[in-house]
Coordinates of C-alpha atoms in Angstrom, one line a residue:
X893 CA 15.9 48.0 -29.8
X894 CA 14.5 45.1 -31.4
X895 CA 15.9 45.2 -35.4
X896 CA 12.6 45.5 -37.7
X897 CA 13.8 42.9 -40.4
X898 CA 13.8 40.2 -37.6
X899 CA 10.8 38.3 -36.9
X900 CA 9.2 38.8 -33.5
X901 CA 7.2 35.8 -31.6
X902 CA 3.6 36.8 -31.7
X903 CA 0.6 34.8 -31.2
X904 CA 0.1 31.1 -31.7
X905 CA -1.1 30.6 -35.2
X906 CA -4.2 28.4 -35.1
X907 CA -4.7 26.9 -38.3
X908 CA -7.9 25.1 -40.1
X909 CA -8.6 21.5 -38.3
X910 CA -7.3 19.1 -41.1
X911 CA -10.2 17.7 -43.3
X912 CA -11.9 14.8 -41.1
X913 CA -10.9 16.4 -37.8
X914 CA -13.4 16.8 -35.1
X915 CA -15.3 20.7 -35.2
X916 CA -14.4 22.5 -32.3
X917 CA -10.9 21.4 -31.8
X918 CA -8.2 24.1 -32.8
X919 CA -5.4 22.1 -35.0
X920 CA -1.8 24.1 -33.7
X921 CA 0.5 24.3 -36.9
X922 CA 3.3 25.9 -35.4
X923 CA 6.0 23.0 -34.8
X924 CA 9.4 24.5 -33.8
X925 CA 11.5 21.0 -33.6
X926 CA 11.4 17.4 -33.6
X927 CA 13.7 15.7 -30.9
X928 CA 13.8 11.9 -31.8
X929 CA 10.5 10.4 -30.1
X930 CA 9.6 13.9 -29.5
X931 CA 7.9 16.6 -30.8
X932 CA 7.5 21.1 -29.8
X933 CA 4.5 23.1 -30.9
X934 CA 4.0 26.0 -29.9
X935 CA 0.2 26.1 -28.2
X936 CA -1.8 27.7 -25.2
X937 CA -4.0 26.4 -22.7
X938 CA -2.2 22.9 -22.6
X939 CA -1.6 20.8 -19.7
X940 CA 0.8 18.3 -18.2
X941 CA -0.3 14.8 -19.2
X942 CA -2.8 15.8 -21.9
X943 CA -3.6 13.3 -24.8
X944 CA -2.8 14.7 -28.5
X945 CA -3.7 13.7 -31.6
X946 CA -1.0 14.9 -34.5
X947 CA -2.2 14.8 -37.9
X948 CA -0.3 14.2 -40.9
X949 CA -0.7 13.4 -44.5
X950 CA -0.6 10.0 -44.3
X951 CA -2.6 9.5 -41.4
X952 CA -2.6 10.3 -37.7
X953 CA -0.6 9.9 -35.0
X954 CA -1.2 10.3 -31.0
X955 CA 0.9 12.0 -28.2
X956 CA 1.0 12.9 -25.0
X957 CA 2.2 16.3 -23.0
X958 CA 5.6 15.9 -21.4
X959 CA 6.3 19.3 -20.7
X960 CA 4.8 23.1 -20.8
X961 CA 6.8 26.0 -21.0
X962 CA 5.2 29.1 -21.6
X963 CA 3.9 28.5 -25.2
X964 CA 6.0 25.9 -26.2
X965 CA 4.8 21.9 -25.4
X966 CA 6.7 19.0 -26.0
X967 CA 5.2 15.8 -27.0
X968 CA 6.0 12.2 -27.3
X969 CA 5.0 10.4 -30.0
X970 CA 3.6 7.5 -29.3
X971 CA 4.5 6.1 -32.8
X972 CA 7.6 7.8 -33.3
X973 CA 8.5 10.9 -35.4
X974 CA 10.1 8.3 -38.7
X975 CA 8.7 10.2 -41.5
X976 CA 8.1 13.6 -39.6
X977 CA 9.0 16.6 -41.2
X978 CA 7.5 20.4 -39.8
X979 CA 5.8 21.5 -42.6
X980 CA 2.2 19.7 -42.6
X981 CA 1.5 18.8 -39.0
X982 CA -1.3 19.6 -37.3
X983 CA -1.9 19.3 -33.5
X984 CA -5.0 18.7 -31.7
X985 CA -5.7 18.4 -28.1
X986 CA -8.0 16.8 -26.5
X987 CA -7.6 18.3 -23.0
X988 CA -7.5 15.3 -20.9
X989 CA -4.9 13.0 -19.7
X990 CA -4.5 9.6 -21.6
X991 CA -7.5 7.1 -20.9
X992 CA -7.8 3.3 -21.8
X993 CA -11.3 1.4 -21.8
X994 CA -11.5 -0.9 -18.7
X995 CA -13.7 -3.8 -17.7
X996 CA -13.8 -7.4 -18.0
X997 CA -13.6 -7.4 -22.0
X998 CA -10.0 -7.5 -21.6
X999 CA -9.9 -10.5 -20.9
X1000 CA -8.7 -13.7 -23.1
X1001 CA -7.5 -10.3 -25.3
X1002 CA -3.6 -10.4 -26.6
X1003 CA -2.5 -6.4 -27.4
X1004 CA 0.8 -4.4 -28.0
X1005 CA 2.0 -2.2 -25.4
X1006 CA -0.4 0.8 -26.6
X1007 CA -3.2 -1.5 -25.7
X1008 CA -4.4 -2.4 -29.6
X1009 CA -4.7 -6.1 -30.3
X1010 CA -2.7 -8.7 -31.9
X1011 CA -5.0 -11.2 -31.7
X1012 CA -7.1 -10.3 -34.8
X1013 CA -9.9 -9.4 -32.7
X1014 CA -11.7 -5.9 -32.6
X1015 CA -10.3 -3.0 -30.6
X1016 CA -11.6 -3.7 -27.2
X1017 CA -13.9 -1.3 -26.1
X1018 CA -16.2 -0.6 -22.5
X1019 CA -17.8 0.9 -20.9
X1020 CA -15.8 3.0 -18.8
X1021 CA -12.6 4.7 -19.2
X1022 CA -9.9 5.6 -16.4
X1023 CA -6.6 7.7 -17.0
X1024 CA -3.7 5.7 -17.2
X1025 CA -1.3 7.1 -14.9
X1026 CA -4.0 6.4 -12.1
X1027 CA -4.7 7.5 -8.9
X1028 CA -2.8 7.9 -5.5
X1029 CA -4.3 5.7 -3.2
X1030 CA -5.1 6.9 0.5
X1031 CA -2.6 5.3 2.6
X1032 CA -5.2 5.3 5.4
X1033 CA -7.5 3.1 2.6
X1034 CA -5.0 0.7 2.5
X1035 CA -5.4 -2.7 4.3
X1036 CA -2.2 -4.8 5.2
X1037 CA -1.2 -7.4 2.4
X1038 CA -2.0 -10.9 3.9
X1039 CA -2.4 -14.5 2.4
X1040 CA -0.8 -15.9 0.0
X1041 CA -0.7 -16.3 -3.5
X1042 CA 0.1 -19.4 -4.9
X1043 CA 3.0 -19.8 -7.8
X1044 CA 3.3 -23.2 -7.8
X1045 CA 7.0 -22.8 -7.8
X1046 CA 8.9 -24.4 -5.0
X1047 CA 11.5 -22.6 -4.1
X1048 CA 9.0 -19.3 -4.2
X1049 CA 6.4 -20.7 -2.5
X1050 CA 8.3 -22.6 0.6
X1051 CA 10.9 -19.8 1.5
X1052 CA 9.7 -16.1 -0.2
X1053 CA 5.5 -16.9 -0.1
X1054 CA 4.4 -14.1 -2.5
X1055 CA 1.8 -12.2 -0.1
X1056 CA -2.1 -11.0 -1.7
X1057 CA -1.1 -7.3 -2.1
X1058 CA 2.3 -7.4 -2.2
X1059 CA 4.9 -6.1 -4.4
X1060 CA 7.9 -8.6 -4.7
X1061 CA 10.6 -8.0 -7.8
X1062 CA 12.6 -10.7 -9.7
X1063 CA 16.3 -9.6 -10.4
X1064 CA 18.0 -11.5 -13.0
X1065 CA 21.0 -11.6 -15.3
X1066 CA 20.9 -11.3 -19.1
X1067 CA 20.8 -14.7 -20.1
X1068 CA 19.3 -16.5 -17.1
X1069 CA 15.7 -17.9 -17.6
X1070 CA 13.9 -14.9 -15.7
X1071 CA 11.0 -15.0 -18.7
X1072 CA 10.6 -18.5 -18.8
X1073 CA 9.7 -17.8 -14.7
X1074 CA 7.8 -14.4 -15.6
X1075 CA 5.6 -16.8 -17.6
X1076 CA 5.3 -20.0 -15.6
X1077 CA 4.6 -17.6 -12.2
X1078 CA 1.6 -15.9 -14.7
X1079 CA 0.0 -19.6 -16.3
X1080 CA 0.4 -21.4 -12.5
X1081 CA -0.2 -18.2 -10.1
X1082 CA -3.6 -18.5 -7.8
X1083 CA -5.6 -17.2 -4.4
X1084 CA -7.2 -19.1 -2.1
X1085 CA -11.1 -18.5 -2.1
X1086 CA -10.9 -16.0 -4.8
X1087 CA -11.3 -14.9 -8.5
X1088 CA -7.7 -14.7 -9.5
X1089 CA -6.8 -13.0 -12.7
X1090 CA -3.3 -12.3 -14.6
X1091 CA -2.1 -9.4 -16.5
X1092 CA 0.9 -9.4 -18.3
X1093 CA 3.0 -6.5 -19.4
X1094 CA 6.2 -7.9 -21.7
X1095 CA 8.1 -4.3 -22.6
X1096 CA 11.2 -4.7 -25.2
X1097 CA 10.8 -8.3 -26.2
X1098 CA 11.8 -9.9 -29.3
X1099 CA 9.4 -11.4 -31.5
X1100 CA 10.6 -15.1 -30.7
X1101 CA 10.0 -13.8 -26.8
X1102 CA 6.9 -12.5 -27.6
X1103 CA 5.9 -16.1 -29.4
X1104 CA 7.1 -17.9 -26.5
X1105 CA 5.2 -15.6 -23.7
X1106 CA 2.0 -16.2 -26.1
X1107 CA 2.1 -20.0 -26.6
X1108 CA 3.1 -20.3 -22.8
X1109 CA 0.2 -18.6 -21.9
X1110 CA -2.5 -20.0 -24.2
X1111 CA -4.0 -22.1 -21.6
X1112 CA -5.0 -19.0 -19.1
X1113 CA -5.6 -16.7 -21.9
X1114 CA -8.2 -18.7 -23.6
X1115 CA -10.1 -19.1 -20.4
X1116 CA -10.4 -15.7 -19.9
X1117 CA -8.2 -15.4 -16.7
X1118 CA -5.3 -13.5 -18.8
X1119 CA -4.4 -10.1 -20.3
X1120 CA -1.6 -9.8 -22.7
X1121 CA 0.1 -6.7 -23.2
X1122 CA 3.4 -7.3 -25.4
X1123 CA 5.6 -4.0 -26.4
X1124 CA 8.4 -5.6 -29.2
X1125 CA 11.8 -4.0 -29.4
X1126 CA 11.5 -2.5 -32.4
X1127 CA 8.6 -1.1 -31.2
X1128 CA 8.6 2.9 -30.9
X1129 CA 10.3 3.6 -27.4
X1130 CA 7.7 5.9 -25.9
X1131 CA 4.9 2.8 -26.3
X1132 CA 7.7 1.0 -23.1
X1133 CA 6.7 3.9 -20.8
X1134 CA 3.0 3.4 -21.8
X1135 CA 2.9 -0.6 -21.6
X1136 CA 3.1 -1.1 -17.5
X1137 CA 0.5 2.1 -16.7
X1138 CA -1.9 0.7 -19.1
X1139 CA -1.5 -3.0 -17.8
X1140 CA -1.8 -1.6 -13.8
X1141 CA -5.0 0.5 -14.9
X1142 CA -6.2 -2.6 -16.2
X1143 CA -5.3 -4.1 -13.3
X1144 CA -6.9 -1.8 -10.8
X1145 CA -10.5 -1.7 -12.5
X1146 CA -10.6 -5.4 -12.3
X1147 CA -9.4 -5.6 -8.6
X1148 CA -11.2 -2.7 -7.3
X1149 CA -14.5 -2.3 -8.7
X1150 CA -14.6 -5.8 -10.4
X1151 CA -13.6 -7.6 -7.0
X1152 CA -10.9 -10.0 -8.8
X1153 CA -7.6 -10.5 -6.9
X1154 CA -5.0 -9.5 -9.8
X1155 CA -1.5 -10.8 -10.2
X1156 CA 0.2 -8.3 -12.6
X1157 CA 3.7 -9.3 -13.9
X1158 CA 5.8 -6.9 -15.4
X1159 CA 8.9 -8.0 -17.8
X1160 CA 11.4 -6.8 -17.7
X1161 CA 11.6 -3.2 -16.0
X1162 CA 15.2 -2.7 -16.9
X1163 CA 14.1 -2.0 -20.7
X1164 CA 11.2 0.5 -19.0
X1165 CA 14.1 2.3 -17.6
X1166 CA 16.2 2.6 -20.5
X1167 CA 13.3 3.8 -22.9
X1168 CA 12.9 6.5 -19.4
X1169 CA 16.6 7.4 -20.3
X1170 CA 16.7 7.8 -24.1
X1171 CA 13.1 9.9 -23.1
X1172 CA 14.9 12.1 -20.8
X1173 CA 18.2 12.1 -23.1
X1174 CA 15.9 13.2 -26.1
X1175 CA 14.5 16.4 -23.7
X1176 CA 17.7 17.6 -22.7
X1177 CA 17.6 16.8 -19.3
X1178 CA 20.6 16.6 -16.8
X1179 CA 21.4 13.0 -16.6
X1180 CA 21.8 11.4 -13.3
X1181 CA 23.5 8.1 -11.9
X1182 CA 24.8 5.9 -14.6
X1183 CA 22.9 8.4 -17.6
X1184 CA 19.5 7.8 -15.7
X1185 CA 17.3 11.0 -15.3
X1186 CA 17.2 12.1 -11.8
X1187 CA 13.7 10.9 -11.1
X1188 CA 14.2 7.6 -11.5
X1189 CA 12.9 6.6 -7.8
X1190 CA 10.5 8.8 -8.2
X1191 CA 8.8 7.1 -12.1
X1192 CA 9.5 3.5 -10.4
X1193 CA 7.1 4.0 -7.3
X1194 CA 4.4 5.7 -9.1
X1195 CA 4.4 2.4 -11.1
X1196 CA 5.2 -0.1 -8.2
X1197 CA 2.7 1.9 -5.1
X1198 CA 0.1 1.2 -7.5
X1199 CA -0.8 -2.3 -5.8
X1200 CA -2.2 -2.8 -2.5
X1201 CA -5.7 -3.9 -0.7
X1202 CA -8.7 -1.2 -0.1
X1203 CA -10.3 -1.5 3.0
X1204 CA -13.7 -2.1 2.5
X1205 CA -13.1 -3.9 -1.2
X1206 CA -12.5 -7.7 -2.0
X1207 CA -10.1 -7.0 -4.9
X1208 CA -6.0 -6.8 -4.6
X1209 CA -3.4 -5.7 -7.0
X1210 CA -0.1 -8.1 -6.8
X1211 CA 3.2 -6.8 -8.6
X1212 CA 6.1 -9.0 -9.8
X1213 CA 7.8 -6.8 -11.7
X1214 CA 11.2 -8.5 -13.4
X1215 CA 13.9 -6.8 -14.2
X1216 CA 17.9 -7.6 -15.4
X1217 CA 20.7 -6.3 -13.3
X1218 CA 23.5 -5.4 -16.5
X1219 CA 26.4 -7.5 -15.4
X1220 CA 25.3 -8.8 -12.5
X1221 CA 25.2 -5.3 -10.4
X1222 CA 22.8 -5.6 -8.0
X1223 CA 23.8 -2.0 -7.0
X1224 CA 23.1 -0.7 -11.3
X1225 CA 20.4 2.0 -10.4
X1226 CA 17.2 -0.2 -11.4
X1227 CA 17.8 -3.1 -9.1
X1228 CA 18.8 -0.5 -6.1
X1229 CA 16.0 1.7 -6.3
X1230 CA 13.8 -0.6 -7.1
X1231 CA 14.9 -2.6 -3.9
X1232 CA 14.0 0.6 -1.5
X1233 CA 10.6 0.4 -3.1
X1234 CA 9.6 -3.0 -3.1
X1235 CA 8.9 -5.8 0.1
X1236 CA 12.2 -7.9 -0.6
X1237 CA 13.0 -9.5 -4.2
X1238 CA 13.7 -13.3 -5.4
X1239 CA 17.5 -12.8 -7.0
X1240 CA 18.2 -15.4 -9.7
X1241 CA 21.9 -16.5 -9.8
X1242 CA 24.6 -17.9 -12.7
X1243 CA 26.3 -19.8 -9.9
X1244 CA 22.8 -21.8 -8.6
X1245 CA 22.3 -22.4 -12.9
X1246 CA 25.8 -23.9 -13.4
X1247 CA 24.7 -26.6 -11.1
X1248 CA 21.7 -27.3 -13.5
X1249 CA 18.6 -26.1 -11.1
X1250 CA 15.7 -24.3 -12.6
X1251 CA 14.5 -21.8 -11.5
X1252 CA 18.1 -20.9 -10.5
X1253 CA 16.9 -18.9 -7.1
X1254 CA 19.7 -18.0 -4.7
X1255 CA 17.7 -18.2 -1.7
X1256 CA 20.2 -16.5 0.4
X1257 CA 20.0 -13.8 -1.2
X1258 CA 16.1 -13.3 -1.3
X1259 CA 13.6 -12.6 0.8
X1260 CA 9.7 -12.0 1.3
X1261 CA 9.4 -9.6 3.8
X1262 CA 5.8 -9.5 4.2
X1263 CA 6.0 -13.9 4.0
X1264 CA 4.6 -14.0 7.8
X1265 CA 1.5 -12.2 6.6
X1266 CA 0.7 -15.1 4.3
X1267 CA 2.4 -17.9 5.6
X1268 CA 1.8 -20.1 8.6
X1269 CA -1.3 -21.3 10.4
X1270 CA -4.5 -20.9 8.6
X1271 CA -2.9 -19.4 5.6
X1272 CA -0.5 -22.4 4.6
X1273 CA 0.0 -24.7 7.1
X1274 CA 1.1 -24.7 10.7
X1275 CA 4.9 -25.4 9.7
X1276 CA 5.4 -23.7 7.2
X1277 CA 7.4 -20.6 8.6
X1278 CA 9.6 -22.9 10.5
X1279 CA 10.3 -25.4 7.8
X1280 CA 11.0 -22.5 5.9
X1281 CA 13.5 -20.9 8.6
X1282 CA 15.5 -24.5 8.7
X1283 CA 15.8 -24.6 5.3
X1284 CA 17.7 -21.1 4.9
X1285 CA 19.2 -21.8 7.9
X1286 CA 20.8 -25.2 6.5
X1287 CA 21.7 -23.4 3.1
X1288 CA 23.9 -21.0 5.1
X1289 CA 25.6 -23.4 7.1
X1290 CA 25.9 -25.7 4.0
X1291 CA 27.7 -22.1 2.0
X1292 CA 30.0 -21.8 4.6
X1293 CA 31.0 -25.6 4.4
X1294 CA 31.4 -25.8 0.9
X1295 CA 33.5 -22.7 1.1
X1296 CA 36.0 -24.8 4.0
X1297 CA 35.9 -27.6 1.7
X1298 CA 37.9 -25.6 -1.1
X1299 CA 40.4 -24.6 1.5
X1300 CA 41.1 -27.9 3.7
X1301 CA 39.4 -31.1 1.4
X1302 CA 35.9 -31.8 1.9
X1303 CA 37.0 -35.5 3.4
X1304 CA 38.9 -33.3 6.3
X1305 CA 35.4 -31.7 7.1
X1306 CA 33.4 -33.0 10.2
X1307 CA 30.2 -35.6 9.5
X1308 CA 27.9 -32.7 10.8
X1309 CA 29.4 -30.2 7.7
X1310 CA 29.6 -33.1 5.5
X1311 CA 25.6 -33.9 6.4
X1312 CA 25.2 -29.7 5.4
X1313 CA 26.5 -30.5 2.2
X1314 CA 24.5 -33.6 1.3
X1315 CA 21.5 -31.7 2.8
X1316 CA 21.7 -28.7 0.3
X1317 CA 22.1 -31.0 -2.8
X1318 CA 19.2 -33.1 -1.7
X1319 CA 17.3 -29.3 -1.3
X1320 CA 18.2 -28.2 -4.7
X1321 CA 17.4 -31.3 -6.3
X1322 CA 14.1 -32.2 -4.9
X1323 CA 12.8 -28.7 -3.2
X1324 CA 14.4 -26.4 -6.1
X1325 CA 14.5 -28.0 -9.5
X1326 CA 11.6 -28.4 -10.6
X1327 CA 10.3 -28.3 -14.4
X1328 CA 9.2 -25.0 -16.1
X1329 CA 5.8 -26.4 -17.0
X1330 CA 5.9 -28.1 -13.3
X1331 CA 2.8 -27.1 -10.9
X1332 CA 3.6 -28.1 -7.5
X1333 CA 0.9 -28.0 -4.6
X1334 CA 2.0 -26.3 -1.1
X1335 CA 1.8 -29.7 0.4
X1336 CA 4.1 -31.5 -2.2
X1337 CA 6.5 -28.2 -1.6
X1338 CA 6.7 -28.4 1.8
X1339 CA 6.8 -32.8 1.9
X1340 CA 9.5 -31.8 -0.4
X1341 CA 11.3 -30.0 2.4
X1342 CA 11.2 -32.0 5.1
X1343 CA 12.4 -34.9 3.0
X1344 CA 15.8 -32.9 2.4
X1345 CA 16.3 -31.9 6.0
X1346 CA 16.5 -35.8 6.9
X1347 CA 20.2 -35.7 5.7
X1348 CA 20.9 -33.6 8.9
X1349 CA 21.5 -35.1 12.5
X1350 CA 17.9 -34.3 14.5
X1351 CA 20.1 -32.0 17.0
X1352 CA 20.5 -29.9 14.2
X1353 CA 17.2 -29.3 13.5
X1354 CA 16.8 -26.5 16.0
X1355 CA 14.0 -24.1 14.6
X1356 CA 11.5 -26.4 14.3
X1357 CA 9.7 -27.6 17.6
X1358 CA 9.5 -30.9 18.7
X1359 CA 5.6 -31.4 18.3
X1360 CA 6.4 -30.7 14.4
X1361 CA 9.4 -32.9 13.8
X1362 CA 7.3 -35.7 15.7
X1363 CA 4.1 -34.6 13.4
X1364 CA 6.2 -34.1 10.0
X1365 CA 9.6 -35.3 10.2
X1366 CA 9.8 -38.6 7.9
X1367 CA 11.2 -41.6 9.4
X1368 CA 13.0 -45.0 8.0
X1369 CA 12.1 -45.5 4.5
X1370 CA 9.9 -42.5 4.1
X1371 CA 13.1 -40.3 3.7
X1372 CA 15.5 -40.3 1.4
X1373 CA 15.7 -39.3 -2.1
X1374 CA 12.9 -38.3 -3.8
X1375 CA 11.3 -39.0 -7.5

């Protein structure tokens, strides 16, 4: 028997809109807790995803539906609940998910990671406005990723060709240059015979970061090839979850009904996956691997499957997201899944660094697996693949006679091992290092390449056929070191 003196749950109060909200919206008073970035109310009617606006004294605020049950929904705030306190909020919904404005206005435009600028400009508004956590594309829509896009980065470019629809990840270590990369791949990065366009999504940067990614991107930005989004650390935690989905709607408006071929790069997904984890810590959930909520794989492809070619449309979306592997792991959680998600990954090592080559690529660990579909004859060039294939080839012969050199001596190795060795400096310093304000042509990659294999006896130089050593091989004086 219930006892009389306690109070009973009963209907949803539904107080007076504040003064200045819009009429017909019911303002929900009724907030039971506040959760660090988020926020219960008790309210009917709500659904997943749906936009809120919460008003408080000293101005509003904006959230979005995480979860429904029954009568109580929990919202993250999108500026954080600082301040909060549950006597004098006020809860309206707007019942529909979160939308940006998209269109062509975005360009040349510099933002924060909720999409309002920092550039001095006005808000940008269109036209037309899409939901932000997109739409499932019809796998039978999709077209194959083929043909290249152009980095201008040697090592990228020559041996893991970044393919027009492709997704292809950076993993890095704290403290290697993986921004510096991020941001030369977004000022240099183009398409054969198309519009090529950039968006950039920087999520947990610091404010000398977010300086750098600004002034290294100038150039593109002020000729209205380049969209900035730039979440700072101290930025509220729910605005990291927000900052890729509004950059890929972006993204997908201007590929697919604007006909651009879109790069979008995406740094750095390991502090996405964190602010996913204090989220999920924050609702009580039952942590998986390493603290991580059990969807994990699950949040990371609904980001990453968003790129892709339409049949039918001239636009692409292109992904390289970047993200840090804590300690090096390259089995921590986010480089893992992310690897059964993605088409291969460029892996940036400590060791290839120490030897004082930027970008510090450890080619033997990366790989483009979609490179044939942009790479080769009438894409690149005709010898591209098998240069390509040499190369690696030569690196892993080189790996294993540097690693019989620390046992035995390298002067007790034989001339072909010691050729191997010479071979891989002469690839690091003329195909690898390069500078990190350095565009390189395909053609100056790939003469790059075929310089450094001269250091090896021609019977080694079994992947490429003869008609192409003949054709590209550089003879006498034409080999050699390199400027």
């Amino acid at each position: 028997m219930t006892d009389p003196k306690q109070p009973t749950a009963g209907p949803q109060e539904q107080v007076p809109p504040p003064e200045g909200a819009p009429l017909g919206q019911v303002a929900h008073g009724d907030v039971r807790e506040l959760r660090g970035p988020l926020l219960v109310v008790a309210a009917e009617g709500v659904g997943w995803d749906e936009f809120a606006t919460v008003d408080l004294p000293d101005g509003p605020r904006h959230g979005l539906v995480l979860e429904v049950d029954r009568d109580l929904v929990t919202l993250q705030v999108l500026e954080g609940t600082g301040g909060m306190v549950p006597g004098g909020i006020w809860v309206r919904f707007d019942g529909r998910p979160l939308s940006i404005p998209v269109g062509p206005e975005w360009f040349g435009r510099v933002c924060n990671g909720r999409g309002e600028p920092l550039d001095g400009g006005p808000p940008v508004t269109c036209d037309r406005s899409l939901p932000v956590s997109g739409w499932p594309l019809n796998p039978v829509e999709r077209e194959p990723p083929r043909d290249p896009v152009l980095t201008g980065v040697s090592v990228i470019d020559a041996l893991m060709t970044v393919v027009r629809g492709q997704k292809l990840p950076i993993f890095s270590v704290p403290g290697l240059p993986h921004l510096a990369l991020a941001t030369q791949i977004a000022a240099q990065a183009t398409a054969k015979g198309s519009s090529f366009r950039v968006v950039f999504a920087g999520m947990g940067l610091t404010h000398a970061d977010i300086t750098f990614v600004r002034d290294r991107l100038e150039e593109r930005s002020a000729a209205g090839e380049l969209v900035l989004l730039l979440n700072a650390a101290d930025d509220p935690v729910i605005e990291r979850l927000l900052t890729p989905r509004l950059a890929l709607t972006i993204a997908e408006h201007l590929a697919f009904a604007e006909g651009h071929d879109v790069l979008v790069v995406m740094s750095d997904m390991t502090s996405y996956a964190e602010a996913l984890r204090e989220v999920a810590a924050a609702r009580r959930e039952i942590p998986a691997r390493r603290g991580y909520p059990g969807y994990l794989y699950s949040d990371l492809a609904t980001l990453y499957e968003r790129c892709g070619r339409i049949r039918g449309r001239e636009g692409s979306v292109t992904i390289v997201p970047v993200l840090t592997m804590p300690a090096g792991d390259i089995t921590h959680p986010v480089p893992d899944l992310t690897g059964y998600i993605t088409e291969g990954q460029i892996v940036l090592s400590p060791e290839v660094q120490a030897r004082g080559v930027y970008p510090p690529v450890d080619v033997l660990s990366s790989l483009s697996r979609l490179m044939r579909s942009g790479a080769g004859a009438g894409r690149t060039r005709e010898d591209h693949l098998g240069v390509a294939s040499q190369v690696l080839a030569a690196m892993a012969r080189a790996r294993q006679a540097a690693e019989l050199g620390e046992l035995v001596g390298v002067s007790a190795l034989s001339a072909t091992d010691r050729a191997y060795l010479t071979c891989r400096d002469l690839v690091e310093r003329q195909l690898f290092d390069q500078g990190d304000t350095e565009l390189r042509t395909m053609e100056d990659s790939l003469r790059r390449a075929w310089k450094a294999l001269t250091a090896l006896p021609r019977q080694e130089l079994t992947m490429l056929p003869l008609a192409m050593l003949e054709k590209y091989l550089p003879t006498g004086a034409e080999g050699g070191s390199d400027d």
